[in-house]
Coordinates of C-alpha atoms and ligand atoms in Angstrom, one line a residue:
M1 CA -7.6 33.2 1.7
V2 CA -6.5 29.0 2.1
K3 CA -7.3 27.2 -1.4
K4 CA -6.7 24.0 -2.5
V5 CA -3.8 23.1 -4.2
F6 CA -5.1 20.4 -6.8
Q7 CA -8.5 18.8 -6.3
F8 CA -7.7 14.9 -5.7
L9 CA -5.0 16.0 -2.9
Q10 CA -7.9 17.3 -0.3
P11 CA -5.5 17.5 2.3
L12 CA -3.2 20.1 0.9
T13 CA -4.4 23.7 0.9
N14 CA -2.8 26.8 0.4
K15 CA -2.5 29.9 2.9
D16 CA -1.0 33.1 1.3
G17 CA 1.9 31.1 -0.4
H18 CA 2.4 28.5 2.2
L19 CA 1.2 24.8 2.0
L20 CA -0.7 23.6 4.4
F21 CA -1.1 20.2 5.6
D22 CA -5.0 19.3 6.5
G23 CA -4.9 22.6 8.0
V24 CA -1.1 22.6 9.8
A25 CA 1.5 24.9 8.1
A26 CA 4.4 22.9 6.5
R27 CA 7.2 25.2 7.9
E28 CA 5.5 25.3 11.6
L29 CA 5.7 21.3 11.4
A30 CA 9.7 21.2 10.1
K31 CA 10.3 24.1 13.0
E32 CA 8.4 21.4 15.8
F33 CA 9.9 17.6 14.6
D34 CA 12.9 18.9 11.6
T35 CA 13.1 17.2 8.4
P36 CA 12.9 14.7 6.7
L37 CA 9.6 14.3 8.3
Y38 CA 6.6 12.3 7.1
V39 CA 3.4 13.6 8.1
I40 CA 0.2 12.2 7.9
S41 CA -3.4 12.9 8.0
E42 CA -6.0 11.1 10.0
S43 CA -9.0 12.7 8.4
R44 CA -7.8 11.9 4.7
I45 CA -7.7 7.8 5.5
R46 CA -10.2 7.8 7.4
H47 CA -12.2 9.2 4.1
N48 CA -10.7 7.3 2.1
Y49 CA -11.9 4.2 3.6
K50 CA -15.0 4.9 4.3
R51 CA -15.6 5.9 0.3
L52 CA -14.4 3.1 -0.7
S53 CA -16.4 0.8 2.0
E54 CA -19.9 2.9 1.4
E55 CA -19.3 2.7 -2.9
L56 CA -18.6 -1.1 -2.3
T57 CA -21.6 -1.4 -0.1
R58 CA -24.3 0.7 -2.4
N59 CA -23.6 -3.2 -4.7
Y60 CA -23.5 -5.4 -2.1
D61 CA -23.6 -5.7 1.5
K62 CA -21.3 -8.9 2.2
I63 CA -18.0 -6.7 1.6
H64 CA -14.4 -7.3 3.5
I65 CA -12.3 -4.2 3.2
Y66 CA -8.8 -5.7 3.8
Y67 CA -5.8 -2.7 4.0
A68 CA -2.8 -4.0 2.8
A69 CA -0.2 -3.5 6.0
K70 CA 2.6 -3.4 3.8
A71 CA 1.7 -0.1 2.5
N72 CA 2.5 1.6 6.0
S73 CA 2.3 -0.4 8.8
N74 CA 2.6 2.4 10.9
L75 CA 1.0 1.4 14.5
S76 CA -0.7 4.5 13.8
V77 CA -2.2 4.2 10.8
L78 CA -3.3 0.0 11.4
K79 CA -5.2 1.8 14.1
I80 CA -7.3 3.7 12.4
L81 CA -7.9 1.6 10.2
E82 CA -9.3 -0.8 12.6
T83 CA -11.9 1.5 14.0
E84 CA -13.1 2.1 10.5
G85 CA -13.6 -1.7 10.8
A86 CA -11.2 -2.6 8.3
H87 CA -9.4 -6.0 7.8
L88 CA -6.0 -7.0 6.8
D89 CA -3.5 -8.2 4.5
A90 CA -0.3 -9.1 6.7
V91 CA 2.9 -10.9 4.4
S92 CA 4.7 -11.4 7.0
P93 CA 5.4 -12.4 11.0
G94 CA 5.6 -8.7 11.9
E95 CA 2.9 -7.1 10.0
V96 CA 0.9 -10.0 11.9
F97 CA 2.5 -8.6 15.3
L98 CA 2.2 -5.5 14.3
A99 CA -1.7 -5.7 13.7
L100 CA -2.4 -8.2 16.2
K101 CA -0.9 -4.8 18.5
A102 CA -2.9 -2.8 17.1
G103 CA -6.3 -4.7 17.9
F104 CA -7.1 -6.8 14.9
S105 CA -8.9 -10.3 16.0
P106 CA -7.0 -12.9 13.9
E107 CA -9.8 -13.7 11.9
R108 CA -9.8 -9.8 10.6
I109 CA -6.2 -11.1 9.4
L110 CA -5.1 -12.7 6.3
F111 CA -1.8 -13.8 6.1
T112 CA -0.7 -13.8 2.4
G113 CA 3.4 -15.1 2.0
T114 CA 5.4 -16.2 -0.1
S115 CA 8.8 -18.4 0.4
V116 CA 7.3 -19.1 3.5
R117 CA 9.3 -20.7 6.7
N118 CA 8.0 -23.6 9.1
D119 CA 8.5 -21.2 12.0
E120 CA 7.1 -18.5 10.6
L121 CA 4.0 -20.8 9.4
R122 CA 3.7 -22.0 12.6
F123 CA 4.1 -18.4 14.5
I124 CA 0.7 -17.8 12.0
A125 CA -1.1 -20.6 12.7
D126 CA -1.0 -20.4 16.3
C127 CA -1.7 -16.6 16.6
K128 CA -4.9 -18.4 14.7
V129 CA -4.9 -16.6 11.5
P130 CA -6.3 -17.7 8.0
V131 CA -3.6 -18.4 5.9
N132 CA -3.8 -17.8 1.6
I133 CA -1.4 -20.7 0.8
D134 CA 1.2 -19.5 -2.3
S135 CA 2.2 -23.2 -2.8
F136 CA 1.6 -26.8 -2.3
S137 CA 4.5 -27.2 -0.7
E138 CA 3.5 -24.8 2.4
L139 CA -0.1 -26.2 2.6
E140 CA 1.8 -29.4 3.2
R141 CA 3.9 -27.8 5.5
L142 CA 0.7 -25.8 7.2
L143 CA -1.3 -29.6 7.6
K144 CA 2.4 -31.0 9.4
H145 CA 1.4 -28.7 12.4
V146 CA -2.3 -27.9 12.2
V147 CA -5.6 -28.6 10.2
P148 CA -6.4 -24.7 9.9
K149 CA -10.3 -24.3 10.1
I150 CA -10.1 -21.8 7.4
L151 CA -7.9 -21.5 4.4
S152 CA -7.4 -19.8 1.2
V153 CA -5.5 -19.8 -1.7
R154 CA -3.8 -17.2 -3.9
V155 CA -4.5 -18.3 -7.4
N156 CA -2.6 -16.7 -10.5
P157 CA -5.5 -16.1 -12.5
K158 CA -3.0 -15.6 -15.6
I159 CA -3.2 -11.9 -16.4
G160 CA -1.0 -9.5 -14.6
G161 CA -1.3 -5.4 -14.3
G162 CA 0.9 -3.0 -12.2
H163 CA 2.6 0.5 -12.8
H164 CA 6.4 -1.2 -13.4
D165 CA 7.4 -5.1 -14.2
H166 CA 8.0 -5.1 -10.7
C167 CA 5.0 -4.7 -9.1
I168 CA 2.8 -6.8 -11.5
T169 CA 1.9 -10.1 -9.9
A170 CA 0.1 -12.4 -11.9
G171 CA 0.4 -14.5 -15.7
P172 CA 3.3 -16.1 -16.6
Q173 CA 6.9 -14.7 -15.5
T174 CA 6.1 -14.3 -11.6
K175 CA 6.4 -16.6 -8.6
F176 CA 3.3 -15.9 -7.4
G177 CA -0.2 -17.8 -7.1
L178 CA -1.2 -20.8 -8.2
W179 CA -1.9 -22.5 -11.9
E180 CA -5.3 -24.4 -12.3
D181 CA -3.6 -27.7 -11.2
E182 CA -2.0 -26.8 -8.5
T183 CA -5.2 -24.8 -7.1
L184 CA -7.5 -28.0 -7.8
K185 CA -4.5 -30.5 -5.7
T186 CA -4.4 -27.4 -3.1
Y187 CA -8.0 -27.9 -2.0
A188 CA -8.3 -32.0 -2.2
K189 CA -5.9 -32.1 0.0
A190 CA -6.7 -29.3 2.1
K191 CA -10.1 -31.0 1.9
N192 CA -9.1 -34.7 3.1
A193 CA -7.1 -33.4 5.7
G194 CA -10.3 -32.2 7.2
V195 CA -10.3 -28.6 6.4
E196 CA -14.1 -27.1 6.3
R197 CA -14.5 -23.7 5.8
F198 CA -12.9 -22.0 2.2
G199 CA -12.2 -18.8 0.3
I200 CA -10.3 -17.8 -2.4
Q201 CA -7.8 -15.0 -3.7
M202 CA -6.0 -13.1 -6.1
H203 CA -3.3 -10.3 -6.4
I204 CA -2.5 -9.0 -10.0
G205 CA -0.2 -6.1 -8.9
S206 CA -0.5 -2.5 -8.0
G207 CA -0.6 0.6 -9.4
I208 CA -3.5 -0.1 -11.8
L209 CA -6.0 3.0 -12.8
N210 CA -7.2 0.8 -15.8
L211 CA -9.6 -1.5 -13.9
E212 CA -10.0 -4.0 -17.9
P213 CA -7.2 -6.6 -16.5
I214 CA -8.5 -6.6 -13.2
I215 CA -11.5 -7.3 -14.3
L216 CA -10.5 -9.9 -16.9
A217 CA -8.1 -11.7 -13.6
F218 CA -11.2 -11.5 -11.6
D219 CA -13.7 -13.1 -14.0
N220 CA -11.1 -16.1 -14.1
L221 CA -11.0 -15.8 -10.4
L222 CA -14.6 -16.5 -10.5
S223 CA -14.1 -19.3 -12.7
M224 CA -11.6 -21.6 -11.1
A225 CA -13.9 -21.2 -8.0
K226 CA -16.7 -22.7 -10.0
K227 CA -14.4 -25.2 -11.1
I228 CA -13.7 -26.3 -7.1
R229 CA -16.8 -26.2 -6.7
D230 CA -17.4 -28.6 -9.5
K231 CA -14.9 -30.9 -8.6
L232 CA -14.5 -30.8 -5.1
G233 CA -18.1 -29.6 -3.9
I234 CA -16.0 -26.7 -2.0
T235 CA -18.3 -23.6 -1.3
F236 CA -16.1 -20.6 -0.5
E237 CA -16.7 -18.3 2.1
F238 CA -14.9 -14.9 0.6
I239 CA -13.3 -14.7 -2.9
D240 CA -11.1 -12.1 -2.9
M241 CA -9.8 -10.0 -6.0
G242 CA -6.6 -8.5 -4.4
G243 CA -5.3 -4.9 -3.6
G244 CA -3.6 -3.4 -6.5
L245 CA -6.0 0.3 -7.2
G246 CA -3.8 2.7 -8.4
V247 CA -4.2 7.0 -7.4
P248 CA -3.2 9.8 -9.4
Y249 CA 0.6 10.4 -8.6
K250 CA 0.6 13.7 -11.8
P251 CA -1.7 16.3 -11.4
E252 CA -2.9 15.6 -14.9
E253 CA -3.4 12.5 -13.5
N254 CA -7.3 11.0 -13.3
E255 CA -8.3 9.0 -10.4
L256 CA -10.0 6.2 -10.4
D257 CA -13.6 6.5 -10.6
L258 CA -15.0 5.0 -7.5
C259 CA -18.9 4.5 -8.4
T260 CA -17.7 2.5 -11.8
F261 CA -15.5 0.6 -10.1
S262 CA -17.8 -0.6 -8.2
N263 CA -20.7 -1.1 -10.3
R264 CA -18.4 -3.1 -12.9
I265 CA -16.6 -5.4 -10.3
L266 CA -19.7 -6.5 -8.3
S267 CA -22.4 -6.6 -11.1
L268 CA -19.6 -9.6 -12.7
F269 CA -19.3 -10.8 -9.1
K270 CA -23.2 -10.7 -8.5
R271 CA -24.0 -12.5 -12.0
R272 CA -21.2 -15.4 -11.9
I273 CA -22.2 -16.4 -8.3
V274 CA -25.7 -16.8 -9.5
E275 CA -24.8 -18.3 -12.5
Y276 CA -22.0 -20.7 -10.9
N277 CA -23.9 -21.3 -8.0
L278 CA -21.4 -20.3 -5.3
G279 CA -24.0 -19.0 -2.8
T280 CA -23.2 -15.3 -1.3
P281 CA -19.7 -15.5 0.0
F282 CA -17.8 -12.3 1.0
F283 CA -16.4 -9.8 -1.3
C284 CA -13.3 -9.1 -0.3
L285 CA -10.6 -6.7 -1.6
E286 CA -6.7 -5.4 -0.1
P287 CA -6.2 -2.2 -1.0
G288 CA -2.9 -0.9 0.3
R289 CA -1.8 3.2 -1.9
Y290 CA -5.8 3.4 -2.6
L291 CA -6.3 3.9 1.4
V292 CA -3.1 5.8 2.6
S293 CA -0.7 7.3 0.1
D294 CA -2.8 10.6 -0.7
A295 CA -3.1 10.9 2.8
S296 CA 0.8 11.7 3.7
I297 CA 3.1 14.1 2.5
L298 CA 6.9 14.2 3.1
L299 CA 8.7 17.5 4.0
T300 CA 12.4 17.9 3.0
S301 CA 14.9 21.2 3.5
V302 CA 16.6 21.9 0.7
T303 CA 20.7 22.2 2.0
T304 CA 22.2 22.7 -1.8
V305 CA 21.1 24.9 -4.6
K306 CA 24.2 23.3 -7.5
V307 CA 24.6 24.6 -10.4
T308 CA 27.0 22.5 -13.4
P309 CA 27.0 23.2 -16.6
F310 CA 24.2 21.1 -17.6
K311 CA 22.0 20.8 -14.5
K312 CA 20.8 22.9 -11.9
F313 CA 20.6 20.0 -8.6
I314 CA 18.6 21.0 -5.6
G315 CA 20.3 19.3 -2.3
V316 CA 17.5 17.9 -0.7
D317 CA 17.8 16.1 3.5
A318 CA 16.0 13.2 2.1
G319 CA 17.3 11.1 -0.9
F320 CA 16.2 7.2 -1.8
N321 CA 17.0 6.1 2.2
T322 CA 13.8 8.2 2.2
L323 CA 11.5 7.7 -0.2
I324 CA 13.1 5.0 -2.5
R325 CA 9.9 4.8 -5.4
P326 CA 11.5 7.7 -7.4
S327 CA 14.6 6.1 -8.3
M328 CA 13.5 2.4 -7.5
Y329 CA 10.3 2.2 -10.3
G330 CA 11.3 5.8 -11.6
S331 CA 7.5 6.9 -9.9
Y332 CA 6.8 10.6 -10.5
H333 CA 5.8 12.0 -7.2
H334 CA 5.3 15.5 -7.4
V335 CA 7.0 18.2 -5.1
L336 CA 6.1 22.0 -3.9
V337 CA 7.6 23.9 -2.6
A338 CA 6.5 24.8 0.8
N339 CA 7.0 28.4 1.8
K340 CA 6.0 29.6 -2.5
V341 CA 3.3 27.2 -4.0
T342 CA 2.4 30.4 -5.8
S343 CA 5.8 31.5 -6.4
Q344 CA 5.3 32.3 -10.6
E345 CA 9.3 32.5 -11.3
K346 CA 10.2 29.0 -12.7
E347 CA 13.5 26.9 -13.3
I348 CA 14.2 23.3 -14.3
Y349 CA 16.2 20.9 -11.5
D350 CA 17.2 17.6 -10.8
V351 CA 15.4 17.1 -7.2
V352 CA 18.7 14.7 -5.1
G353 CA 19.3 13.6 -1.9
P354 CA 22.6 12.7 0.4
I355 CA 23.3 9.5 -0.7
C356 CA 26.2 8.7 -2.6
E357 CA 24.7 7.3 -5.3
S358 CA 23.9 8.6 -8.8
G359 CA 19.7 7.3 -8.4
D360 CA 19.7 9.5 -5.6
F361 CA 16.7 11.6 -7.0
L362 CA 13.4 12.7 -5.8
A363 CA 12.6 14.2 -9.0
R364 CA 14.1 15.0 -12.6
D365 CA 13.8 17.6 -15.2
R366 CA 11.2 19.1 -12.8
L367 CA 9.5 22.8 -13.2
L368 CA 9.6 24.5 -9.8
P369 CA 9.7 27.9 -8.3
K370 CA 12.5 29.4 -8.0
I371 CA 14.6 27.6 -5.5
E372 CA 17.1 29.0 -2.2
E373 CA 19.2 27.2 0.3
G374 CA 16.3 27.0 3.4
D375 CA 13.3 26.2 1.0
L376 CA 10.9 23.4 2.1
L377 CA 9.7 21.2 -0.3
A378 CA 7.1 18.7 0.2
I379 CA 6.9 15.6 -1.7
L380 CA 3.1 14.4 -2.6
N381 CA 1.7 11.1 -2.5
V382 CA 3.9 9.3 -0.3
G383 CA 1.6 7.7 2.0
A384 CA 2.3 4.6 0.7
Y385 CA 5.1 2.8 0.4
G386 CA 7.1 5.6 1.7
F387 CA 8.7 5.4 4.9
A388 CA 7.3 1.5 4.5
M389 CA 10.5 0.8 1.9
S390 CA 13.0 3.5 4.1
S391 CA 16.3 2.2 5.3
Q392 CA 19.5 3.5 6.9
Y393 CA 21.5 3.5 3.5
N394 CA 24.9 5.4 3.7
S395 CA 24.2 5.2 7.9
R396 CA 21.5 7.6 8.1
P397 CA 19.0 7.4 10.7
R398 CA 15.3 7.2 9.8
A399 CA 13.4 10.0 9.5
A400 CA 10.3 10.7 11.9
E401 CA 6.6 10.0 11.2
V402 CA 3.6 12.5 12.7
L403 CA 0.2 12.2 12.8
I404 CA -2.8 15.1 12.4
K405 CA -5.7 14.5 14.1
N406 CA -8.4 17.1 14.9
K407 CA -5.4 19.7 13.4
K408 CA -3.1 18.5 16.6
C409 CA 0.1 17.2 15.6
L410 CA 1.6 13.7 17.4
L411 CA 4.8 12.6 16.7
V412 CA 4.0 8.4 16.2
R413 CA 7.1 7.5 15.5
K414 CA 10.5 9.6 16.2
R415 CA 13.4 10.1 14.9
E416 CA 16.4 8.0 14.4
T417 CA 19.3 8.6 16.2
F418 CA 23.2 7.2 15.6
D419 CA 22.6 5.2 18.2
S420 CA 19.5 3.9 16.5
L421 CA 22.5 2.4 13.8
V422 CA 24.2 0.8 16.5
F423 CA 21.6 -0.7 17.4
N424 CA 21.9 -4.9 17.7
Q425 CA 25.3 -4.6 16.4
Q426 CA 28.6 -6.2 18.1
M427 CA 31.9 -4.7 17.5
V428 CA 34.6 -7.2 17.4
E429 CA 37.4 -6.3 18.5
Ligands
LLP1 N1 -2.4 -7.4 -1.7 C1 -1.3 -8.5 -2.0 C2 -1.5 -9.8 -1.3 C3 0.2 -7.7 -2.4 O1 1.7 -8.9 -2.3 C4 -0.1 -6.2 -2.2 C5 0.7 -5.2 -2.9 C6 -1.7 -5.2 -2.2 C7 -2.5 -6.2 -1.8 C8 -1.9 -4.3 -2.0 O2 -1.6 -3.8 -2.8 P1 -2.0 -1.7 -3.3 O3 -3.2 -1.9 -3.2 O4 -1.0 -1.6 -2.4 O5 -1.3 -2.1 -4.7 N2 6.6 -1.3 -3.5 C9 5.5 -0.7 -4.6 C10 4.7 -1.5 -4.9 C11 4.2 -2.8 -4.0 C12 3.6 -3.6 -4.1 C13 3.6 -4.9 -3.2 N3 2.3 -5.6 -3.0 C14 5.1 0.3 -5.4 O6 5.8 1.7 -4.3 O7 4.3 1.1 -5.7

């Protein structure tokens, strides 16, 4: 019998104690492609995009969803979102390159960089990709190269939020965005230089499940838009609230109520654009995690069971080189034993990887079915900032990525090999 494992993690089902992901048995995937393996569900990405898009367009018809490619920039993932009609938020020339390759036209991309080099700015401008400015100097340097047709500015809306300090990107402590005086100065300079079309943007942080900071910050952004309109006569083509929508990682956490989110943010938006005489700009947002996180799992094999006088360790073949979030942010990723999903016999384990540091763990003090060497674990919700943040640390080639498309399993990124470790190196004798 096939049963859902979690209500909120749709592609996961259980068939006689074995885990299926988007209808495909985890152990078959591991057998065919080996581990560690990132497995991505195309249908889940499409579903996530559609439900967000539908909820938003129910309230306002000029909506652009910019997928934040940093969450997962696999070309096939970009292509899926491209065909859904998404726009794309890029933070580096590399992301612009990948987005163009996946078929996004330049006007569907917005480049939001920080500490941007001149040659990078020139590359972005030459690609005709609109720039979202993160410092006055960035604008000055861009203008030396070209007067762009359209320009946006990243505003610091004074309020930040996020699941970890490292992921709060607005408010007094962060390097991101411009404060009021600089914002006005930047728009004035751009207008004087001949820029004719404008947007305005914020991004307050990542992994936000409580809407309050987003709503308060967005209201601040809207009043900044009014000030700019009043002082400089600029009308905005788009107003962009950034990304940050959180997802539940623990089974007991509630998912964001999309309907409430859409109602609250868009009723504020619609009220203010009338009150502040802002015309009818596009409402934009830049979700990364929300679109791809639950669309991927990481399969990893148990190599070692090790019991010390203090702890039981489960050694697996994925470490923080493969998934760094637990070690970097203390993030929780739910773990299932893919071949023992319904097992009742439980033990408390630390799940650790093959990296030679004590910070190399995927889960700590986790109650799991009794584990033996050769078992297969599934680490959930790894579609966002999973593979994207992986490395070759300890000279371990990066994992492979497989896409499930209509029940077919397609290798969308080959496993790296030892050759990948020497690629670009030159040995000097
Ligand atoms: N827009 C901008 C300008 C951003 O910097 C980001 C994320 C996003 C949108 C998308 O945020 P999201 O919707 O995915 O929350 N590595 C961290 C997350 C860092 C996010 C950085 N910026 C993690 O694993 O939690």
